[in-house]
Short mmCIF file of C-alpha atoms and ligand atoms in Angstrom, two decimals:
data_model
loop_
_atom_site.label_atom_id
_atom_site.label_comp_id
_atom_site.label_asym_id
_atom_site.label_seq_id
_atom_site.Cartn_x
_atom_site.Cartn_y
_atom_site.Cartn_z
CA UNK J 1 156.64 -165.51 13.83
CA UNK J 2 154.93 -164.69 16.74
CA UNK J 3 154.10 -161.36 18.46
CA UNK J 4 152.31 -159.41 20.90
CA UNK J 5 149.21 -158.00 20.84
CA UNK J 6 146.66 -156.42 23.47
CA UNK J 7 142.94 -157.23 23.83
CA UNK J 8 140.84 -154.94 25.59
CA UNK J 9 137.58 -156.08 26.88
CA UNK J 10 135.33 -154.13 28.97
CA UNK J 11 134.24 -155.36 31.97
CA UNK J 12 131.75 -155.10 35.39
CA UNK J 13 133.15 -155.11 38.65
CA UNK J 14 131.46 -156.22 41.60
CA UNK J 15 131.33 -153.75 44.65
CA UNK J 16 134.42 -155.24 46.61
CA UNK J 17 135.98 -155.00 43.45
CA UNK J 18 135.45 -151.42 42.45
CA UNK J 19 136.57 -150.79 45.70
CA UNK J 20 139.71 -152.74 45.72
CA UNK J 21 140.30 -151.09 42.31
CA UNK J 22 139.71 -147.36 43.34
CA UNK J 23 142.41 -148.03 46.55
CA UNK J 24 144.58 -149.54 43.74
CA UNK J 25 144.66 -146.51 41.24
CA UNK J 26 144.73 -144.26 44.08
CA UNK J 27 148.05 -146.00 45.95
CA UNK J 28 149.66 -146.28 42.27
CA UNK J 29 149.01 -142.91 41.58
CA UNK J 30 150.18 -141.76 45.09
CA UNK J 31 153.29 -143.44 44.82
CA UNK J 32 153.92 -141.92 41.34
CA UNK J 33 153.43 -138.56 42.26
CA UNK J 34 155.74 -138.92 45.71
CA UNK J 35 158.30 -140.29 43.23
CA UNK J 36 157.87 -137.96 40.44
CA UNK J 37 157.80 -134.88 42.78
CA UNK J 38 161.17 -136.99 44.80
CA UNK J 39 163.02 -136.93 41.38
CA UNK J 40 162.31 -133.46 40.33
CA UNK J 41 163.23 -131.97 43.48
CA UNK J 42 166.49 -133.67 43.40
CA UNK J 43 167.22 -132.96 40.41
CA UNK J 44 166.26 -129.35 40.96
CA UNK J 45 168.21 -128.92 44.11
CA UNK J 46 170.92 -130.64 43.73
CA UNK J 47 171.26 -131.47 40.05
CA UNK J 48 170.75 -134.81 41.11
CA UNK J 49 168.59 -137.82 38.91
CA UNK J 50 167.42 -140.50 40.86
CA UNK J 51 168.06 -144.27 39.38
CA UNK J 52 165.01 -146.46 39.39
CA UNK J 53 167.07 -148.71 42.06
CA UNK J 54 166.92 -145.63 44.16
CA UNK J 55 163.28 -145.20 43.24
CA UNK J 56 162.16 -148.36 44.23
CA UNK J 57 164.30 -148.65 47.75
CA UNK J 58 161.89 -145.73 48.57
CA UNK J 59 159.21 -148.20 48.44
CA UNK J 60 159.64 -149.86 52.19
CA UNK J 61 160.02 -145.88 54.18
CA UNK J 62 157.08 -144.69 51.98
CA UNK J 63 154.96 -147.88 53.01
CA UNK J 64 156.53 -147.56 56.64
CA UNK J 65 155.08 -143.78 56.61
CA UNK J 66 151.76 -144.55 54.71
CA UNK J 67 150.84 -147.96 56.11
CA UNK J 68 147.17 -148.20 53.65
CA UNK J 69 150.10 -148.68 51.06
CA UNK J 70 150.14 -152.27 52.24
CA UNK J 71 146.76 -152.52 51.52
CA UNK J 72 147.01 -153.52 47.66
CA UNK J 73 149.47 -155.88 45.96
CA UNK J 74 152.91 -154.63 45.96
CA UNK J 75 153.29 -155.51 42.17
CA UNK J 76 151.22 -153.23 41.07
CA UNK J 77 153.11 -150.37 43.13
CA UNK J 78 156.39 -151.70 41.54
CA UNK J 79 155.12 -151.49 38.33
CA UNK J 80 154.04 -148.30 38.30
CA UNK J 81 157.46 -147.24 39.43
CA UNK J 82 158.98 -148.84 36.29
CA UNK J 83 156.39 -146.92 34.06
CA UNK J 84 157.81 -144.05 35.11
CA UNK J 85 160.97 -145.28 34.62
CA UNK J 86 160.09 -145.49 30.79
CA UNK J 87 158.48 -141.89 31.08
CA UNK J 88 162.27 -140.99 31.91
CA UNK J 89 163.59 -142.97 29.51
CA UNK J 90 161.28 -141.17 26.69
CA UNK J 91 162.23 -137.92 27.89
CA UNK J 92 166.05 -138.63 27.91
CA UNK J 93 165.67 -139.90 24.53
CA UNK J 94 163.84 -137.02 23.66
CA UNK J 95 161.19 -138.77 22.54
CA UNK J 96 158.43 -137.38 24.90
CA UNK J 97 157.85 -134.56 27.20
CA UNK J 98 158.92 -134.45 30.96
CA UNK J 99 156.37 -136.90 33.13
CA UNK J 100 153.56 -135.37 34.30
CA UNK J 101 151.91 -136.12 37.53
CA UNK J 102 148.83 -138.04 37.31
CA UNK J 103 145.23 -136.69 38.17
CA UNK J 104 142.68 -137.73 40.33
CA UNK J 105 139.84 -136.61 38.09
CA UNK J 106 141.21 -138.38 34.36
CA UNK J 107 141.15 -141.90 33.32
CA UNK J 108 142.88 -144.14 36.12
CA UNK J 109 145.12 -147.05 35.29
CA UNK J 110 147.45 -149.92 36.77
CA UNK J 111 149.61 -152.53 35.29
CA UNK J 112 149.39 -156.00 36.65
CA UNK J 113 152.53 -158.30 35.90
CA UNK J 114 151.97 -162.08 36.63
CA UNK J 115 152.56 -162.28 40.14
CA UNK J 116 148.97 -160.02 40.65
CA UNK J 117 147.01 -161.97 38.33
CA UNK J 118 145.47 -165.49 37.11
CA UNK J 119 144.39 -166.63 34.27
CA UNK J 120 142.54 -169.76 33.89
CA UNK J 121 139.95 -171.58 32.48
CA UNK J 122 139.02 -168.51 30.65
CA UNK J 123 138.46 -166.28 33.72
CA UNK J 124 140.94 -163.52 35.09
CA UNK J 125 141.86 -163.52 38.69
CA UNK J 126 143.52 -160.08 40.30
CA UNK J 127 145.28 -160.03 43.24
CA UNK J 128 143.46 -159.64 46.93
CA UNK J 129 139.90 -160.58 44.96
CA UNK J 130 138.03 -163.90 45.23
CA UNK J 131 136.02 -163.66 41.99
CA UNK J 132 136.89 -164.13 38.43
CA UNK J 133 136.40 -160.26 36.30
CA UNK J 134 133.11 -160.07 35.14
CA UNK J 135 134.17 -159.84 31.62
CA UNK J 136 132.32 -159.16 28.42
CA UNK J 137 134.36 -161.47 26.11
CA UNK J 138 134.76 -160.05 22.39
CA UNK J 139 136.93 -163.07 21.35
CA UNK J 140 139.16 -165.78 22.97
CA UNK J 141 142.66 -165.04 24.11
CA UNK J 142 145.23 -166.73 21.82
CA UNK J 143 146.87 -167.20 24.92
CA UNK J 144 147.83 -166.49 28.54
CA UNK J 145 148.47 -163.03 28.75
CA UNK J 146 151.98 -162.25 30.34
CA UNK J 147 150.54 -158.27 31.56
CA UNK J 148 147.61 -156.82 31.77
CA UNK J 149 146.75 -153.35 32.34
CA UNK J 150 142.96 -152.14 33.84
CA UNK J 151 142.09 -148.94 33.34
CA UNK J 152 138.33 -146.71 34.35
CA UNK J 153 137.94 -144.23 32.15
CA UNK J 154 135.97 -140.91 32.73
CA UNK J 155 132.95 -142.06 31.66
CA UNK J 156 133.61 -144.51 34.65
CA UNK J 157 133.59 -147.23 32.67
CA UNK J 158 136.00 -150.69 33.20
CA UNK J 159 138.51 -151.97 30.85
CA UNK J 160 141.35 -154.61 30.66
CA UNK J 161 143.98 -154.86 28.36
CA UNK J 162 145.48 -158.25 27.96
CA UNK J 163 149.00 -158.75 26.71
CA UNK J 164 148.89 -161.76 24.32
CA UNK J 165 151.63 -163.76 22.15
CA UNK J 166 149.89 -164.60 19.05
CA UNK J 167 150.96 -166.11 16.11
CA UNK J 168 149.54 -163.76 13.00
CA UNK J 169 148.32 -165.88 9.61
CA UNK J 170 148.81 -164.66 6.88
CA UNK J 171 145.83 -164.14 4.03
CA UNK J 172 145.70 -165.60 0.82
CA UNK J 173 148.18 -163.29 -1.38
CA UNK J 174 145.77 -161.27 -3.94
CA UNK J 175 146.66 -159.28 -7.24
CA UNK J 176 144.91 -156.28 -6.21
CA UNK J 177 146.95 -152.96 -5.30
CA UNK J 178 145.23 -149.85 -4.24
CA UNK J 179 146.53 -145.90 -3.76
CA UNK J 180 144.01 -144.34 -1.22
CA UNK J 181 144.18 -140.25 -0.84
CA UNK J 182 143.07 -139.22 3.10
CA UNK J 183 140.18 -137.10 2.98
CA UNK J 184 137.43 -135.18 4.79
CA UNK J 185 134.58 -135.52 2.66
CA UNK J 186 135.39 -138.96 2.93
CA UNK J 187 137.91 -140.60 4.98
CA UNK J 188 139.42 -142.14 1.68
CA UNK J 189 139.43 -142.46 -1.84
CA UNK J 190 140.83 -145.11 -4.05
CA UNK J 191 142.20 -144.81 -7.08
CA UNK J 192 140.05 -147.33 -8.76
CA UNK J 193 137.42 -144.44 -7.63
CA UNK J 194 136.00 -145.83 -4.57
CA UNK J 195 134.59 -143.41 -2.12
CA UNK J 196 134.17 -144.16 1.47
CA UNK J 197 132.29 -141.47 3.33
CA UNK J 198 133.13 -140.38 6.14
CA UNK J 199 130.27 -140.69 9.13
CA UNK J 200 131.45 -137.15 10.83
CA UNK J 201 130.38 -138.64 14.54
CA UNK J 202 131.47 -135.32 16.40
CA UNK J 203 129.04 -133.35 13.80
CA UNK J 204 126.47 -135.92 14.57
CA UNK J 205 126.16 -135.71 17.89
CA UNK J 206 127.49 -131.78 18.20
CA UNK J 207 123.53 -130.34 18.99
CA UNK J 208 123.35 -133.17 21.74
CA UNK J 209 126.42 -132.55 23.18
CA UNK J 210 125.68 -128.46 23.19
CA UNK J 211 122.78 -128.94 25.09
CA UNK J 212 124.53 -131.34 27.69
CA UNK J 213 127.50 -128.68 28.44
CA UNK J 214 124.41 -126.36 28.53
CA UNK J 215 122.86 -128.51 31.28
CA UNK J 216 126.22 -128.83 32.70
CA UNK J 217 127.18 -125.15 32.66
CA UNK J 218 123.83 -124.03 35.00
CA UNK J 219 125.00 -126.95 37.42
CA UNK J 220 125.84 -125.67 41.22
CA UNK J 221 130.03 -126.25 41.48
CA UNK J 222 130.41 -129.16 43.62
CA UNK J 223 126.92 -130.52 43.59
CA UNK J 224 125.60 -133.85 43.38
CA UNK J 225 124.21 -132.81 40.05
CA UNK J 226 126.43 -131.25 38.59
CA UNK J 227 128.96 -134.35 38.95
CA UNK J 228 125.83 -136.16 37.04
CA UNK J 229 125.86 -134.38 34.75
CA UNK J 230 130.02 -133.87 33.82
CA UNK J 231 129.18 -137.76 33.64
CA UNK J 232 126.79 -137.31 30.79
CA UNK J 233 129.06 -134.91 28.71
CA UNK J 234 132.07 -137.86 29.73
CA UNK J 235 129.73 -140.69 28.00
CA UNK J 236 128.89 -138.89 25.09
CA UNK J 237 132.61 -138.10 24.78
CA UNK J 238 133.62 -141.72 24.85
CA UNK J 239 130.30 -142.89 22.60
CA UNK J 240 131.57 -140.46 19.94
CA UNK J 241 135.54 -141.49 20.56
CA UNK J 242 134.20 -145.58 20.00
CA UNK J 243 132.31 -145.15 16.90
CA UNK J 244 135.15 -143.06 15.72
CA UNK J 245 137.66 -146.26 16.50
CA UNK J 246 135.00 -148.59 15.11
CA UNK J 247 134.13 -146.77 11.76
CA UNK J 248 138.45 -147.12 11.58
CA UNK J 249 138.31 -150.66 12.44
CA UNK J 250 135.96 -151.58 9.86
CA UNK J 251 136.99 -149.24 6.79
CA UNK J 252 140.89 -150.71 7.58
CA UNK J 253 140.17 -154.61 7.92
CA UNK J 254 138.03 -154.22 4.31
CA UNK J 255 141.29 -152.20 2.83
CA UNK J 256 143.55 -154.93 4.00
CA UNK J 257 141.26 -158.16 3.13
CA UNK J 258 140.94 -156.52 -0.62
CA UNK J 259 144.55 -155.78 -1.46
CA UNK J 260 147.84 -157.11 -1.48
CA UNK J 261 149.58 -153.62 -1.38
CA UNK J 262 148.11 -150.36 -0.20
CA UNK J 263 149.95 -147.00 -1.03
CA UNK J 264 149.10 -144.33 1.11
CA UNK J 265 150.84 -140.72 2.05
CA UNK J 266 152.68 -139.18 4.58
CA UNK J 267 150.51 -137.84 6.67
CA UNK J 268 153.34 -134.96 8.04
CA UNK J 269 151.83 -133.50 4.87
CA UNK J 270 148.28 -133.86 5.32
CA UNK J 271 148.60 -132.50 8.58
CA UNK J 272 150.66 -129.33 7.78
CA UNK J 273 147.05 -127.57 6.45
CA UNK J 274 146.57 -124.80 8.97
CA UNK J 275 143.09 -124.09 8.65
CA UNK J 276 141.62 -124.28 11.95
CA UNK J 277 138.09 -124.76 10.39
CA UNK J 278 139.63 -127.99 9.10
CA UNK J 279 141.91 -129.15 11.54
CA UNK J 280 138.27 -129.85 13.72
CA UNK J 281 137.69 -132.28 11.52
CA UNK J 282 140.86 -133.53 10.74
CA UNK J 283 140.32 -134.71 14.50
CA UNK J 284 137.70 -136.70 13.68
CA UNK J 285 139.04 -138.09 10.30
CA UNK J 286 141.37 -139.20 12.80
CA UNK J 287 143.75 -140.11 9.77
CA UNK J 288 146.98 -140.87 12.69
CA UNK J 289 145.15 -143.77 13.53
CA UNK J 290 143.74 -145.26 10.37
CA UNK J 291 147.20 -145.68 9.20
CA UNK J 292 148.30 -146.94 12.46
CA UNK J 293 145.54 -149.93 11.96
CA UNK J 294 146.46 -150.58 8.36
CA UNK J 295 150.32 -150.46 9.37
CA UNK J 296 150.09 -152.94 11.72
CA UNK J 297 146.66 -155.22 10.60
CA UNK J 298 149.46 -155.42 6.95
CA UNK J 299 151.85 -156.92 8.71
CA UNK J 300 149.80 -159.67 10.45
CA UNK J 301 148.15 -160.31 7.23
CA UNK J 302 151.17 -160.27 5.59
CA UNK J 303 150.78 -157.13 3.09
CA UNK J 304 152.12 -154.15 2.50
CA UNK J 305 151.23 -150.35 3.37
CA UNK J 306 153.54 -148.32 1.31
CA UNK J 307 154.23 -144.32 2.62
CA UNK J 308 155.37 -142.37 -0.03
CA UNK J 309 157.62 -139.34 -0.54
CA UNK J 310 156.39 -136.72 1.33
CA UNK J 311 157.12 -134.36 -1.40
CA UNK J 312 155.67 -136.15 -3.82
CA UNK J 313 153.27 -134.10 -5.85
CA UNK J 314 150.33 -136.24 -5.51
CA UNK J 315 147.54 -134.07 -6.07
CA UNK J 316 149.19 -131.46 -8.77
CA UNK J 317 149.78 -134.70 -11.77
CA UNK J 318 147.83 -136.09 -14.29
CA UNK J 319 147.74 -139.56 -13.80
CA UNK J 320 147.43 -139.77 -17.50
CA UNK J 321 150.43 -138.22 -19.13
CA UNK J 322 152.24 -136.74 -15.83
CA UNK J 323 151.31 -133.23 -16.57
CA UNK J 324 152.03 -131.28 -13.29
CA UNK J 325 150.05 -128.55 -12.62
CA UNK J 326 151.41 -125.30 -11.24
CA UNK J 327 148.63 -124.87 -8.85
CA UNK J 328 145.42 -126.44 -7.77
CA UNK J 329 143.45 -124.44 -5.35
CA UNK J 330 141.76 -127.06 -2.61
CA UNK J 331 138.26 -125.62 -4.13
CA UNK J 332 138.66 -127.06 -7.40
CA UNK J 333 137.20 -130.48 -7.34
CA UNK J 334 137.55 -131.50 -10.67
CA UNK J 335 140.09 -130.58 -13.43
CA UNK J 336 140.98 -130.78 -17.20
CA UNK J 337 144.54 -131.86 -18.00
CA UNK J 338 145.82 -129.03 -20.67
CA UNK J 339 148.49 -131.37 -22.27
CA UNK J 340 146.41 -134.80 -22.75
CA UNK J 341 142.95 -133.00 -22.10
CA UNK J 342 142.09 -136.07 -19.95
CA UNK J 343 139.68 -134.97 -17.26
CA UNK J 344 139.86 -135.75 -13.65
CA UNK J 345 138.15 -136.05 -9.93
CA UNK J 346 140.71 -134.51 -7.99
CA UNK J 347 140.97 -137.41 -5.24
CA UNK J 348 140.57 -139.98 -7.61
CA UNK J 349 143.49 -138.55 -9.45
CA UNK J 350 145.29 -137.50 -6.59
CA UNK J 351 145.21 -141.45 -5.41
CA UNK J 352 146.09 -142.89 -8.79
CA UNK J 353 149.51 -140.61 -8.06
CA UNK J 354 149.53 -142.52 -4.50
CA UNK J 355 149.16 -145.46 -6.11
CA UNK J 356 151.87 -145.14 -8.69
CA UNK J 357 154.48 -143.77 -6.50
CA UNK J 358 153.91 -145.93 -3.78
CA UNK J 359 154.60 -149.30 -6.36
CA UNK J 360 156.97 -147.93 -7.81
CA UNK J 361 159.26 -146.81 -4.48
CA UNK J 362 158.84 -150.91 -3.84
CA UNK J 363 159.88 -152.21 -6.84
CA UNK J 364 163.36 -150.01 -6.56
CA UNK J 365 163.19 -150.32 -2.66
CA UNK J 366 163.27 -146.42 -2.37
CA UNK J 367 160.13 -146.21 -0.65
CA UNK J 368 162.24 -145.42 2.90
CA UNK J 369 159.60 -144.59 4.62
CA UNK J 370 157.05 -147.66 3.42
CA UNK J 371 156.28 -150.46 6.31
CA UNK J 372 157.07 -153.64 4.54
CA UNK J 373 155.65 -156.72 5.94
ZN1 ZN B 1 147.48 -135.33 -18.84
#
């Protein structure tokens, strides 16, 4: 079995470069726009929607009236055309919001399809530039990578994302089965009782952040320094967002290498608290994505993330005799079961349920909405 997978890599671009690259996100993102605004003003006036045939014939007059449009690859022009085609697509299918124009001052992008790129001997070539990317290699590409996307985000920093095929191996199968609850206090507890912790990076770094916006906020509009210093508050942003992703990476990868089947919950529950106190640091729990990485890291590795019933009571049951309570306010931590007098840690508890449900919904092949690998 083989599949896809994308490996970003940061990387340094010389000046020519940086330039090439800032005429490249600008032309893509011209050409967007003009097409975007094109579609919705047909569509608007005469109730018409624009085919991407129709979108791309508009190519040659658009390059004919804005000549610098020659100045970058074509490909990348074309591609950006059918990424807006998906846009469409996702909004027709109701799966995503109408396209939005793109902005000069957020994180810039284009997609590269062969014909704009090399990639050989371990160095990456782009179209209309001599040198190899200065790249800062993580790891090796499993092989040549059939798109790649580069991207500056607004800390002005370089990325590419590589398009692989790669053929996942599967780990040594294990005995071990674990129900984790989501948490705040920590980002997860097990039911054999583990806790993680959770490192809280937007608390961490809140009092440094304050004082940058501060700094920021006494800034002349338009001035030299003031653009420093949105800069500053755009680094700290991104430092915060990529110990955030890494803290994920790492607490995922150990859940995965220790056990053959994790049970974990719907999250449409988790997310349904509307405290707005906690939904801060639900953000930075950033529980979406930690299931995300154990979802797909399981099915490379060749184990299973069970989702159970949403309305399962999970936290209400004594893992002991089934008992289910009639309430359990979120302050009490810890609890005594009134028909087996067993006493419990909420989460632990609450993740033994996880656990349970979540094996059994596999052995009966009821757990609809479990991923299994
Ligand atoms: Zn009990």
């Amino acid at each position: 079995m083989t599949t896809k997978r994308a490996y970003k890599e940061r990387f340094y671009p010389t000046t020519e470069q940086a330039e090439l690259l800032a005429k490249s996100f600008g032309c893509a993102r011209f050409v967007y726009n003009n097409t975007l605004r094109h579609r919705t003003d047909a569509y608007y006036k005469n109730g018409e929607s624009i085919s991407h045939a129709d979108a791309e014939k508009r190519l040659v007059p658009l390059k004919k009236e804005f000549p610098w449009l020659g100045e970058i690859s074509s490909v990348i022009l074309q591609q950006c055309l059918r990424d807006q085609q998906e846009a469409f697509k996702n909004f027709w299918a109701g799966r995503a919001k109408y396209p939005k124009f793109k902005k000069k001052n957020a994180r810039q992008s284009i997609r590269l399809t062969k014909a704009a790129f090399n990639y050989r001997d371990g160095q990456l070539f782009i179209a209309k530039s001599r040198e190899p990317l200065a790249i800062r290699w993580s790891r090796e590409l499993p092989s040549e990578p059939s798109s790649i996307t580069i991207s500056k985000d607004y800390a002005g920093r370089y990325f590419v994302s590589m398009l692989c095929e790669f053929e996942p191996k599967p780990m040594p199968i294990t005995a071990k089965m674990v129900g984790i609850d989501l948490g705040l206090k920590d980002l997860f507890i097990t039911s054999e009782g583990e806790k993680s912790g959770n490192p809280k990076f937007t608390k961490r770094y809140e009092h440094k952040l304050a004082h940058l916006q501060r700094k920021l906020a006494k800034k002349q509009k338009g001035s030299k320094n003031r653009a420093k210093a949105k800069r500053k508050v755009a680094r700290l942003h991104a430092k915060i967002a990529d110990c955030r992703m890494d803290a994920s990476h790492k607490a995922s990868r150990k859940l995965i290498n220790e056990n053959q089947v994790i049970c974990v919950e719907d999250l449409a529950v988790k997310n349904m608290i509307k405290n707005p106190k906690l939904a801060k640091h639900i953000a930075d729990a950033n529980w979406g994505e930690f299931v995300r990485q154990l979802e797909y890291k399981a099915k490379w590795a060749g184990r299973t993330v069970a989702v159970i019933d949403r309305f399962f009571p999970s936290s209400k049951r004594c893992p002991g005799c089934g008992y289910i309570n009639e309430s359990l306010p979120l302050s009490v931590r810890e609890w005594d079961c009134p028909e087996c007098s067993s006493h419990w840690d909420r989460d632990i508890a609450a993740a033994m349920n996880i656990k349970t449900a979540g094996l059994a919904g596999l052995a009966c092949g009821a757990t609809g909405t479990g991923i299994l690998a």
